[in-house]
PDB file of C-alpha atoms in Angstrom:
ATOM      1  CA  MET A   1      18.877  -9.791  11.178  1.00  0.00           C
ATOM      2  CA  PHE A   2      18.778  -9.144   6.632  1.00  0.00           C
ATOM      3  CA  GLU A   3      21.856 -11.078   6.152  1.00  0.00           C
ATOM      4  CA  HIS A   4      21.437 -11.096   1.901  1.00  0.00           C
ATOM      5  CA  ASP A   5      24.527 -13.641  -0.160  1.00  0.00           C
ATOM      6  CA  ALA A   6      26.624 -11.907  -1.447  1.00  0.00           C
ATOM      7  CA  ASP A   7      25.718  -9.717  -4.232  1.00  0.00           C
ATOM      8  CA  GLU A   8      22.493 -10.017  -3.821  1.00  0.00           C
ATOM      9  CA  PRO A   9      20.239  -7.388  -3.413  1.00  0.00           C
ATOM     10  CA  VAL A  10      16.475  -8.781  -2.910  1.00  0.00           C
ATOM     11  CA  LEU A  11      16.682 -12.179   0.086  1.00  0.00           C
ATOM     12  CA  VAL A  12      13.303 -13.600   0.638  1.00  0.00           C
ATOM     13  CA  LEU A  13      12.753 -13.267   4.203  1.00  0.00           C
ATOM     14  CA  THR A  14      11.433 -16.259   5.945  1.00  0.00           C
ATOM     15  CA  GLU A  15       7.663 -15.716   7.870  1.00  0.00           C
ATOM     16  CA  GLU A  16       8.587 -15.301  10.887  1.00  0.00           C
ATOM     17  CA  GLN A  17      11.294 -12.461   9.330  1.00  0.00           C
ATOM     18  CA  CYS A  18       7.731 -11.565   7.963  1.00  0.00           C
ATOM     19  CA  TRP A  19       5.918 -11.273  11.590  1.00  0.00           C
ATOM     20  CA  SER A  20       8.550  -9.964  13.346  1.00  0.00           C
ATOM     21  CA  LEU A  21       8.456  -6.583  11.404  1.00  0.00           C
ATOM     22  CA  LEU A  22       4.523  -6.479  11.179  1.00  0.00           C
ATOM     23  CA  GLU A  23       4.864  -6.198  15.137  1.00  0.00           C
ATOM     24  CA  ARG A  24       7.278  -3.480  15.242  1.00  0.00           C
ATOM     25  CA  THR A  25       4.201  -2.008  11.918  1.00  0.00           C
ATOM     26  CA  LYS A  26       1.122  -0.424  12.346  1.00  0.00           C
ATOM     27  CA  HIS A  27       0.767   1.462   9.477  1.00  0.00           C
ATOM     28  CA  GLY A  28       0.083  -1.111   5.748  1.00  0.00           C
ATOM     29  CA  ARG A  29      -2.535  -1.020   3.126  1.00  0.00           C
ATOM     30  CA  LEU A  30      -5.515  -3.518   2.480  1.00  0.00           C
ATOM     31  CA  ALA A  31      -6.512  -4.101  -1.234  1.00  0.00           C
ATOM     32  CA  THR A  32      -9.877  -6.051  -1.534  1.00  0.00           C
ATOM     33  CA  ALA A  33     -12.006  -6.718  -5.281  1.00  0.00           C
ATOM     34  CA  VAL A  34     -15.264  -6.532  -5.493  1.00  0.00           C
ATOM     35  CA  GLY A  35     -16.884  -8.122  -8.864  1.00  0.00           C
ATOM     36  CA  GLY A  36     -13.536  -7.341 -10.738  1.00  0.00           C
ATOM     37  CA  ALA A  37     -13.402  -3.862  -9.143  1.00  0.00           C
ATOM     38  CA  VAL A  38     -10.049  -3.405  -7.489  1.00  0.00           C
ATOM     39  CA  ASP A  39      -9.941  -0.950  -4.528  1.00  0.00           C
ATOM     40  CA  ILE A  40      -7.340  -0.163  -1.946  1.00  0.00           C
ATOM     41  CA  PHE A  41      -6.919   1.562   1.567  1.00  0.00           C
ATOM     42  CA  PRO A  42      -4.708   3.100   3.944  1.00  0.00           C
ATOM     43  CA  VAL A  43      -4.991   1.379   6.934  1.00  0.00           C
ATOM     44  CA  ASN A  44      -4.083   1.391  10.860  1.00  0.00           C
ATOM     45  CA  PHE A  45      -3.577  -2.347  11.823  1.00  0.00           C
ATOM     46  CA  GLY A  46      -2.756  -4.503  15.023  1.00  0.00           C
ATOM     47  CA  LEU A  47      -1.426  -7.963  15.418  1.00  0.00           C
ATOM     48  CA  LEU A  48      -2.336 -10.269  17.679  1.00  0.00           C
ATOM     49  CA  GLU A  49      -2.533 -14.777  17.378  1.00  0.00           C
ATOM     50  CA  LYS A  50      -1.148 -13.822  13.787  1.00  0.00           C
ATOM     51  CA  CYS A  51      -3.724 -11.939  12.660  1.00  0.00           C
ATOM     52  CA  ILE A  52      -4.853  -9.027  12.171  1.00  0.00           C
ATOM     53  CA  TYR A  53      -7.219  -6.299  12.976  1.00  0.00           C
ATOM     54  CA  LEU A  54      -8.455  -2.992  11.602  1.00  0.00           C
ATOM     55  CA  ARG A  55     -10.314   0.057  13.388  1.00  0.00           C
ATOM     56  CA  THR A  56     -12.669   1.260  10.723  1.00  0.00           C
ATOM     57  CA  ALA A  57     -15.554   3.383  10.264  1.00  0.00           C
ATOM     58  CA  PRO A  58     -19.081   2.532   7.957  1.00  0.00           C
ATOM     59  CA  GLY A  59     -18.072   2.580   4.563  1.00  0.00           C
ATOM     60  CA  GLU A  60     -16.778   1.863   1.823  1.00  0.00           C
ATOM     61  CA  LYS A  61     -13.249  -0.296   2.828  1.00  0.00           C
ATOM     62  CA  LEU A  62     -16.803  -2.776   5.101  1.00  0.00           C
ATOM     63  CA  ALA A  63     -18.746  -2.895   2.460  1.00  0.00           C
ATOM     64  CA  ALA A  64     -16.360  -4.815  -0.362  1.00  0.00           C
ATOM     65  CA  LEU A  65     -15.275  -6.857   2.875  1.00  0.00           C
ATOM     66  CA  THR A  66     -18.952  -8.131   3.133  1.00  0.00           C
ATOM     67  CA  VAL A  67     -19.406  -8.832  -0.743  1.00  0.00           C
ATOM     68  CA  HIS A  68     -15.723 -10.251  -1.299  1.00  0.00           C
ATOM     69  CA  ASP A  69     -13.419 -11.633   2.047  1.00  0.00           C
ATOM     70  CA  SER A  70     -10.391 -12.233  -0.081  1.00  0.00           C
ATOM     71  CA  VAL A  71      -8.157 -10.150   1.005  1.00  0.00           C
ATOM     72  CA  ALA A  72      -4.141  -8.785   0.554  1.00  0.00           C
ATOM     73  CA  PHE A  73      -2.408  -6.453   2.294  1.00  0.00           C
ATOM     74  CA  GLU A  74       0.369  -5.083   2.819  1.00  0.00           C
ATOM     75  CA  ALA A  75       3.385  -3.270   5.178  1.00  0.00           C
ATOM     76  CA  ASP A  76       7.139  -1.412   4.113  1.00  0.00           C
ATOM     77  CA  GLY A  77       9.452   0.075   5.483  1.00  0.00           C
ATOM     78  CA  ILE A  78      11.670   2.633   3.519  1.00  0.00           C
ATOM     79  CA  LEU A  79      15.108   3.779   4.806  1.00  0.00           C
ATOM     80  CA  SER A  80      18.397   4.346   2.729  1.00  0.00           C
ATOM     81  CA  ASP A  81      20.010   2.047   1.913  1.00  0.00           C
ATOM     82  CA  GLU A  82      17.522  -0.338   2.291  1.00  0.00           C
ATOM     83  CA  ALA A  83      13.805  -0.826   2.318  1.00  0.00           C
ATOM     84  CA  TRP A  84      11.472  -4.477   3.284  1.00  0.00           C
ATOM     85  CA  SER A  85       7.865  -5.342   1.955  1.00  0.00           C
ATOM     86  CA  VAL A  86       6.032  -7.720   3.713  1.00  0.00           C
ATOM     87  CA  VAL A  87       1.923  -9.160   2.105  1.00  0.00           C
ATOM     88  CA  VAL A  88       0.253 -11.014   3.195  1.00  0.00           C
ATOM     89  CA  HIS A  89      -3.373 -12.345   2.007  1.00  0.00           C
ATOM     90  CA  GLY A  90      -6.588 -13.785   3.938  1.00  0.00           C
ATOM     91  CA  ASN A  91     -10.018 -14.073   4.575  1.00  0.00           C
ATOM     92  CA  ALA A  92     -11.361 -11.144   6.060  1.00  0.00           C
ATOM     93  CA  HIS A  93     -14.133  -9.869   8.285  1.00  0.00           C
ATOM     94  CA  GLN A  94     -16.059  -8.049  10.378  1.00  0.00           C
ATOM     95  CA  LEU A  95     -16.103  -9.159  13.529  1.00  0.00           C
ATOM     96  CA  GLN A  96     -20.042  -9.447  15.224  1.00  0.00           C
ATOM     97  CA  THR A  97     -19.700 -10.216  18.591  1.00  0.00           C
ATOM     98  CA  SER A  98     -18.632  -7.878  21.698  1.00  0.00           C
ATOM     99  CA  ALA A  99     -15.923 -10.359  23.078  1.00  0.00           C
ATOM    100  CA  GLU A 100     -13.959 -10.233  19.694  1.00  0.00           C
ATOM    101  CA  ILE A 101     -13.976  -6.532  19.472  1.00  0.00           C
ATOM    102  CA  GLU A 102     -13.418  -7.108  23.341  1.00  0.00           C
ATOM    103  CA  LEU A 103     -10.140  -9.370  22.512  1.00  0.00           C
ATOM    104  CA  ALA A 104      -9.347  -7.121  19.527  1.00  0.00           C
ATOM    105  CA  ARG A 105      -9.374  -4.609  21.106  1.00  0.00           C
ATOM    106  CA  SER A 106      -6.435  -6.124  22.792  1.00  0.00           C
ATOM    107  CA  SER A 107      -4.191  -6.083  19.560  1.00  0.00           C
ATOM    108  CA  GLY A 108      -2.516  -1.900  19.665  1.00  0.00           C
ATOM    109  CA  VAL A 109      -4.391  -0.711  17.379  1.00  0.00           C
ATOM    110  CA  SER A 110      -4.097   3.072  16.243  1.00  0.00           C
ATOM    111  CA  PRO A 111      -6.500   4.732  14.744  1.00  0.00           C
ATOM    112  CA  TRP A 112      -5.226   7.671  12.903  1.00  0.00           C
ATOM    113  CA  ILE A 113      -8.121  10.352  13.407  1.00  0.00           C
ATOM    114  CA  PRO A 114      -9.569  11.249  16.298  1.00  0.00           C
ATOM    115  CA  THR A 115     -13.001   9.599  15.423  1.00  0.00           C
ATOM    116  CA  ALA A 116     -15.344   7.107  16.980  1.00  0.00           C
ATOM    117  CA  LYS A 117     -14.499   3.990  15.109  1.00  0.00           C
ATOM    118  CA  GLU A 118     -16.490   1.167  16.759  1.00  0.00           C
ATOM    119  CA  SER A 119     -16.778  -1.558  13.815  1.00  0.00           C
ATOM    120  CA  TRP A 120     -13.827  -4.083  13.728  1.00  0.00           C
ATOM    121  CA  VAL A 121     -12.228  -5.785  10.658  1.00  0.00           C
ATOM    122  CA  LYS A 122     -10.262  -9.097  11.807  1.00  0.00           C
ATOM    123  CA  ILE A 123      -7.516 -11.003   8.390  1.00  0.00           C
ATOM    124  CA  GLU A 124      -7.112 -13.871   8.971  1.00  0.00           C
ATOM    125  CA  VAL A 125      -3.941 -14.979   7.693  1.00  0.00           C
ATOM    126  CA  LYS A 126      -3.799 -17.111   4.192  1.00  0.00           C
ATOM    127  CA  HIS A 127      -0.454 -17.005   3.308  1.00  0.00           C
ATOM    128  CA  ILE A 128       3.285 -14.622   4.070  1.00  0.00           C
ATOM    129  CA  SER A 129       5.750 -13.419   2.463  1.00  0.00           C
ATOM    130  CA  GLY A 130       8.258 -10.825   1.877  1.00  0.00           C
ATOM    131  CA  ARG A 131      11.726  -9.337   1.335  1.00  0.00           C
ATOM    132  CA  HIS A 132      13.941  -7.256   1.732  1.00  0.00           C
ATOM    133  CA  PHE A 133      16.091  -5.364  -0.209  1.00  0.00           C
ATOM    134  CA  ARG A 134      19.381  -3.793   0.350  1.00  0.00           C
ATOM    135  CA  LEU A 135      19.007  -0.259  -2.721  1.00  0.00           C
ATOM    136  CA  GLY A 136      20.863   1.032  -4.784  1.00  0.00           C
ATOM    137  CA  GLU A 137      21.961   2.396  -8.153  1.00  0.00           C
ATOM    138  CA  GLN A 138      19.750   0.642 -11.658  1.00  0.00           C
ATOM    139  CA  PRO A 139      21.912   0.059 -14.035  1.00  0.00           C
ATOM    140  CA  GLU A 140      21.322   2.079 -17.039  1.00  0.00           C
ATOM    141  CA  THR A 141      20.011  -0.322 -20.271  1.00  0.00           C
ATOM    142  CA  TYR A 142      20.081   1.343 -23.564  1.00  0.00           C
TER     143      TYR A 142
ATOM    144  CA  MET B   1      -1.055  23.273   2.212  1.00  0.00           C
ATOM    145  CA  PHE B   2      -3.628  22.115   4.019  1.00  0.00           C
ATOM    146  CA  GLU B   3      -5.756  23.490   5.411  1.00  0.00           C
ATOM    147  CA  HIS B   4      -8.107  21.764   7.770  1.00  0.00           C
ATOM    148  CA  ASP B   5     -11.875  23.568   8.962  1.00  0.00           C
ATOM    149  CA  ALA B   6     -11.671  24.138  12.866  1.00  0.00           C
ATOM    150  CA  ASP B   7     -11.435  20.361  14.240  1.00  0.00           C
ATOM    151  CA  GLU B   8     -12.096  18.166  10.530  1.00  0.00           C
ATOM    152  CA  PRO B   9      -9.224  15.750  11.535  1.00  0.00           C
ATOM    153  CA  VAL B  10     -10.178  14.432   7.711  1.00  0.00           C
ATOM    154  CA  LEU B  11      -9.336  17.445   4.557  1.00  0.00           C
ATOM    155  CA  VAL B  12     -10.652  16.610   1.546  1.00  0.00           C
ATOM    156  CA  LEU B  13      -7.426  16.845  -0.977  1.00  0.00           C
ATOM    157  CA  THR B  14      -8.212  18.801  -4.360  1.00  0.00           C
ATOM    158  CA  GLU B  15      -6.972  16.765  -7.352  1.00  0.00           C
ATOM    159  CA  GLU B  16      -4.191  19.747  -7.750  1.00  0.00           C
ATOM    160  CA  GLN B  17      -3.011  18.732  -3.897  1.00  0.00           C
ATOM    161  CA  CYS B  18      -3.201  14.644  -4.991  1.00  0.00           C
ATOM    162  CA  TRP B  19      -0.862  15.319  -7.695  1.00  0.00           C
ATOM    163  CA  SER B  20       1.012  17.298  -5.829  1.00  0.00           C
ATOM    164  CA  LEU B  21       2.114  15.109  -3.184  1.00  0.00           C
ATOM    165  CA  LEU B  22       2.442  12.074  -5.994  1.00  0.00           C
ATOM    166  CA  GLU B  23       5.246  14.431  -8.089  1.00  0.00           C
ATOM    167  CA  ARG B  24       6.605  14.507  -4.410  1.00  0.00           C
ATOM    168  CA  THR B  25       6.898  10.564  -3.694  1.00  0.00           C
ATOM    169  CA  LYS B  26       8.331   8.095  -5.631  1.00  0.00           C
ATOM    170  CA  HIS B  27       7.405   5.082  -3.677  1.00  0.00           C
ATOM    171  CA  GLY B  28       3.513   2.996  -3.814  1.00  0.00           C
ATOM    172  CA  ARG B  29       1.136   0.061  -3.820  1.00  0.00           C
ATOM    173  CA  LEU B  30      -0.567  -0.761  -6.499  1.00  0.00           C
ATOM    174  CA  ALA B  31      -3.274  -3.636  -6.011  1.00  0.00           C
ATOM    175  CA  THR B  32      -4.517  -5.948  -8.669  1.00  0.00           C
ATOM    176  CA  ALA B  33      -7.531  -8.642  -8.826  1.00  0.00           C
ATOM    177  CA  VAL B  34      -7.194 -11.736 -11.449  1.00  0.00           C
ATOM    178  CA  GLY B  35     -10.159 -13.602 -11.444  1.00  0.00           C
ATOM    179  CA  GLY B  36     -12.104 -11.988  -8.211  1.00  0.00           C
ATOM    180  CA  ALA B  37      -7.757 -12.714  -6.424  1.00  0.00           C
ATOM    181  CA  VAL B  38      -6.678 -10.123  -5.098  1.00  0.00           C
ATOM    182  CA  ASP B  39      -2.879  -8.575  -5.143  1.00  0.00           C
ATOM    183  CA  ILE B  40      -0.646  -5.838  -3.998  1.00  0.00           C
ATOM    184  CA  PHE B  41       3.093  -4.807  -4.779  1.00  0.00           C
ATOM    185  CA  PRO B  42       4.667  -2.990  -3.830  1.00  0.00           C
ATOM    186  CA  VAL B  43       6.136  -0.352  -6.268  1.00  0.00           C
ATOM    187  CA  ASN B  44       8.608   2.016  -6.864  1.00  0.00           C
ATOM    188  CA  PHE B  45       6.780   5.307  -9.962  1.00  0.00           C
ATOM    189  CA  GLY B  46       7.318   8.124 -11.751  1.00  0.00           C
ATOM    190  CA  LEU B  47       4.842  10.365 -13.024  1.00  0.00           C
ATOM    191  CA  LEU B  48       4.543  11.916 -16.278  1.00  0.00           C
ATOM    192  CA  GLU B  49       1.309  14.117 -18.225  1.00  0.00           C
ATOM    193  CA  LYS B  50      -0.773  12.606 -15.155  1.00  0.00           C
ATOM    194  CA  CYS B  51       0.312   8.948 -15.753  1.00  0.00           C
ATOM    195  CA  ILE B  52       1.967   6.647 -14.024  1.00  0.00           C
ATOM    196  CA  TYR B  53       4.806   4.584 -14.695  1.00  0.00           C
ATOM    197  CA  LEU B  54       6.012   1.392 -13.862  1.00  0.00           C
ATOM    198  CA  ARG B  55       9.036  -0.829 -14.567  1.00  0.00           C
ATOM    199  CA  THR B  56       8.956  -4.541 -13.148  1.00  0.00           C
ATOM    200  CA  ALA B  57      10.702  -7.663 -13.845  1.00  0.00           C
ATOM    201  CA  PRO B  58       8.554 -10.053 -15.571  1.00  0.00           C
ATOM    202  CA  GLY B  59       6.239 -12.316 -13.047  1.00  0.00           C
ATOM    203  CA  GLU B  60       3.518 -11.676 -10.836  1.00  0.00           C
ATOM    204  CA  LYS B  61       2.791  -8.092 -11.251  1.00  0.00           C
ATOM    205  CA  LEU B  62       2.963  -7.994 -14.941  1.00  0.00           C
ATOM    206  CA  ALA B  63       0.947 -11.465 -15.410  1.00  0.00           C
ATOM    207  CA  ALA B  64      -2.564  -9.881 -13.644  1.00  0.00           C
ATOM    208  CA  LEU B  65      -2.259  -7.098 -15.149  1.00  0.00           C
ATOM    209  CA  THR B  66      -2.375  -9.103 -19.099  1.00  0.00           C
ATOM    210  CA  VAL B  67      -5.647 -10.873 -17.518  1.00  0.00           C
ATOM    211  CA  HIS B  68      -7.393  -8.208 -15.751  1.00  0.00           C
ATOM    212  CA  ASP B  69      -6.297  -4.048 -16.832  1.00  0.00           C
ATOM    213  CA  SER B  70      -8.389  -2.371 -14.130  1.00  0.00           C
ATOM    214  CA  VAL B  71      -6.379  -1.810 -11.067  1.00  0.00           C
ATOM    215  CA  ALA B  72      -5.534   0.520  -7.215  1.00  0.00           C
ATOM    216  CA  PHE B  73      -2.833   2.598  -6.309  1.00  0.00           C
ATOM    217  CA  GLU B  74      -1.571   4.037  -3.558  1.00  0.00           C
ATOM    218  CA  ALA B  75       0.351   6.652  -1.948  1.00  0.00           C
ATOM    219  CA  ASP B  76       1.298   7.560   1.437  1.00  0.00           C
ATOM    220  CA  GLY B  77       3.299   9.913   3.622  1.00  0.00           C
ATOM    221  CA  ILE B  78       3.230   9.356   7.434  1.00  0.00           C
ATOM    222  CA  LEU B  79       4.322  11.692   9.974  1.00  0.00           C
ATOM    223  CA  SER B  80       4.308  12.268  13.724  1.00  0.00           C
ATOM    224  CA  ASP B  81       1.305  14.249  13.703  1.00  0.00           C
ATOM    225  CA  GLU B  82      -0.039  14.339  10.310  1.00  0.00           C
ATOM    226  CA  ALA B  83       0.198  12.180   6.929  1.00  0.00           C
ATOM    227  CA  TRP B  84      -1.688  11.722   4.422  1.00  0.00           C
ATOM    228  CA  SER B  85      -2.561   8.795   1.545  1.00  0.00           C
ATOM    229  CA  VAL B  86      -3.914   8.983  -1.888  1.00  0.00           C
ATOM    230  CA  VAL B  87      -5.241   6.257  -4.487  1.00  0.00           C
ATOM    231  CA  VAL B  88      -5.740   5.862  -7.304  1.00  0.00           C
ATOM    232  CA  HIS B  89      -7.900   3.635  -9.656  1.00  0.00           C
ATOM    233  CA  GLY B  90      -6.886   3.267 -13.501  1.00  0.00           C
ATOM    234  CA  ASN B  91      -6.714   1.411 -16.117  1.00  0.00           C
ATOM    235  CA  ALA B  92      -2.763  -0.102 -16.803  1.00  0.00           C
ATOM    236  CA  HIS B  93      -0.758  -2.183 -19.150  1.00  0.00           C
ATOM    237  CA  GLN B  94       2.593  -3.218 -20.340  1.00  0.00           C
ATOM    238  CA  LEU B  95       4.429  -0.973 -22.813  1.00  0.00           C
ATOM    239  CA  GLN B  96       5.246  -2.280 -25.509  1.00  0.00           C
ATOM    240  CA  THR B  97       7.145   0.090 -29.085  1.00  0.00           C
ATOM    241  CA  SER B  98      10.095   1.394 -27.932  1.00  0.00           C
ATOM    242  CA  ALA B  99       8.640   5.375 -28.212  1.00  0.00           C
ATOM    243  CA  GLU B 100       6.040   3.965 -25.588  1.00  0.00           C
ATOM    244  CA  ILE B 101       9.444   3.202 -23.567  1.00  0.00           C
ATOM    245  CA  GLU B 102      11.485   5.721 -23.901  1.00  0.00           C
ATOM    246  CA  LEU B 103       8.903   8.061 -22.346  1.00  0.00           C
ATOM    247  CA  ALA B 104       8.209   6.301 -19.228  1.00  0.00           C
ATOM    248  CA  ARG B 105      12.136   6.550 -18.421  1.00  0.00           C
ATOM    249  CA  SER B 106      11.938  10.376 -19.031  1.00  0.00           C
ATOM    250  CA  SER B 107       8.905   9.743 -15.610  1.00  0.00           C
ATOM    251  CA  GLY B 108      11.979   9.376 -13.044  1.00  0.00           C
ATOM    252  CA  VAL B 109      10.826   5.402 -12.178  1.00  0.00           C
ATOM    253  CA  SER B 110      13.833   4.693  -9.977  1.00  0.00           C
ATOM    254  CA  PRO B 111      13.348   0.958  -9.059  1.00  0.00           C
ATOM    255  CA  TRP B 112      15.137  -0.322  -5.656  1.00  0.00           C
ATOM    256  CA  ILE B 113      16.925  -3.166  -6.624  1.00  0.00           C
ATOM    257  CA  PRO B 114      20.130  -3.287  -8.836  1.00  0.00           C
ATOM    258  CA  THR B 115      18.819  -5.294 -11.093  1.00  0.00           C
ATOM    259  CA  ALA B 116      17.267  -5.294 -14.973  1.00  0.00           C
ATOM    260  CA  LYS B 117      14.313  -4.341 -15.239  1.00  0.00           C
ATOM    261  CA  GLU B 118      13.161  -3.653 -18.442  1.00  0.00           C
ATOM    262  CA  SER B 119       8.802  -4.347 -18.545  1.00  0.00           C
ATOM    263  CA  TRP B 120       7.533  -1.288 -18.839  1.00  0.00           C
ATOM    264  CA  VAL B 121       4.056  -0.813 -17.314  1.00  0.00           C
ATOM    265  CA  LYS B 122       1.860   2.174 -17.772  1.00  0.00           C
ATOM    266  CA  ILE B 123      -1.210   3.355 -15.703  1.00  0.00           C
ATOM    267  CA  GLU B 124      -3.710   5.486 -17.146  1.00  0.00           C
ATOM    268  CA  VAL B 125      -5.422   7.666 -14.276  1.00  0.00           C
ATOM    269  CA  LYS B 126      -9.117   7.760 -14.557  1.00  0.00           C
ATOM    270  CA  HIS B 127     -10.020   9.166 -11.321  1.00  0.00           C
ATOM    271  CA  ILE B 128      -7.212  10.486  -7.924  1.00  0.00           C
ATOM    272  CA  SER B 129      -9.359  11.359  -4.492  1.00  0.00           C
ATOM    273  CA  GLY B 130      -7.007  11.464  -1.461  1.00  0.00           C
ATOM    274  CA  ARG B 131      -6.861  13.126   1.950  1.00  0.00           C
ATOM    275  CA  HIS B 132      -4.510  14.308   4.950  1.00  0.00           C
ATOM    276  CA  PHE B 133      -5.046  13.430   8.347  1.00  0.00           C
ATOM    277  CA  ARG B 134      -3.828  15.831  11.390  1.00  0.00           C
ATOM    278  CA  LEU B 135      -3.505  12.660  13.359  1.00  0.00           C
ATOM    279  CA  GLY B 136      -4.786  11.963  17.024  1.00  0.00           C
ATOM    280  CA  GLU B 137      -5.881  10.026  19.380  1.00  0.00           C
ATOM    281  CA  GLN B 138      -8.825   7.253  19.661  1.00  0.00           C
ATOM    282  CA  PRO B 139     -10.654   8.439  22.050  1.00  0.00           C
ATOM    283  CA  GLU B 140     -12.500   5.188  23.495  1.00  0.00           C
ATOM    284  CA  THR B 141     -15.760   5.002  23.800  1.00  0.00           C
ATOM    285  CA  TYR B 142     -16.299   1.258  26.073  1.00  0.00           C
TER     286      TYR B 142
END
């Protein structure tokens, strides 16, 4: 799936490859900035029609989104000899209507812990990019 | 190592436990905010005297740090029945002197790809927190 040019350790992924990797992944990280204070949250997520859905308990994650809806999101996968990372930039907002929430439920979000979490967040993706890495030794530069 | 109270799916970690988890981890994500534009970068890191060190190629990651040095950093680990996440808030800056860089080299950073990366970033940790999760099914709340 990931054909690097000869000796190139990094492959810039197509949007299609990025989405394909996200579809096979359940766990990512959401970064928010409120008043210049950057924060980062581990999240489980689901995908539906190229939007990212998170189910979360009320708390600072949602408070951040209320104030500033521009977010970044990252997911990655690391194996012994390869790694990939996909980064998304977009706008996030809390879902309000039962119709929206019903739709979000079908995105397949599976939260980590067995507590009732009824707040839903949707990230509308403005930009998606990703890279695939052939892992190797760092040359020393002393 | 992680003793939850009965039926509690989430355990708030001590600072000592957070550092212990970071010490066993090589890969995390750096979140930055420049002019309200939040971004997130996958990074390999090393630890030394409770500071986080990154070795990176010149690019937007460093540009962001030049403008705004307040950052967030996250690392996590996910197994079949448990997961943990540690979040750090701190200040980041690029190392300038050869003495600083010499010290940073001993932190054990092992970048992903075999290109020469000679820019070093140090994160001075202001706050560290973490949680450990017993994974389970989310109760439905229809």
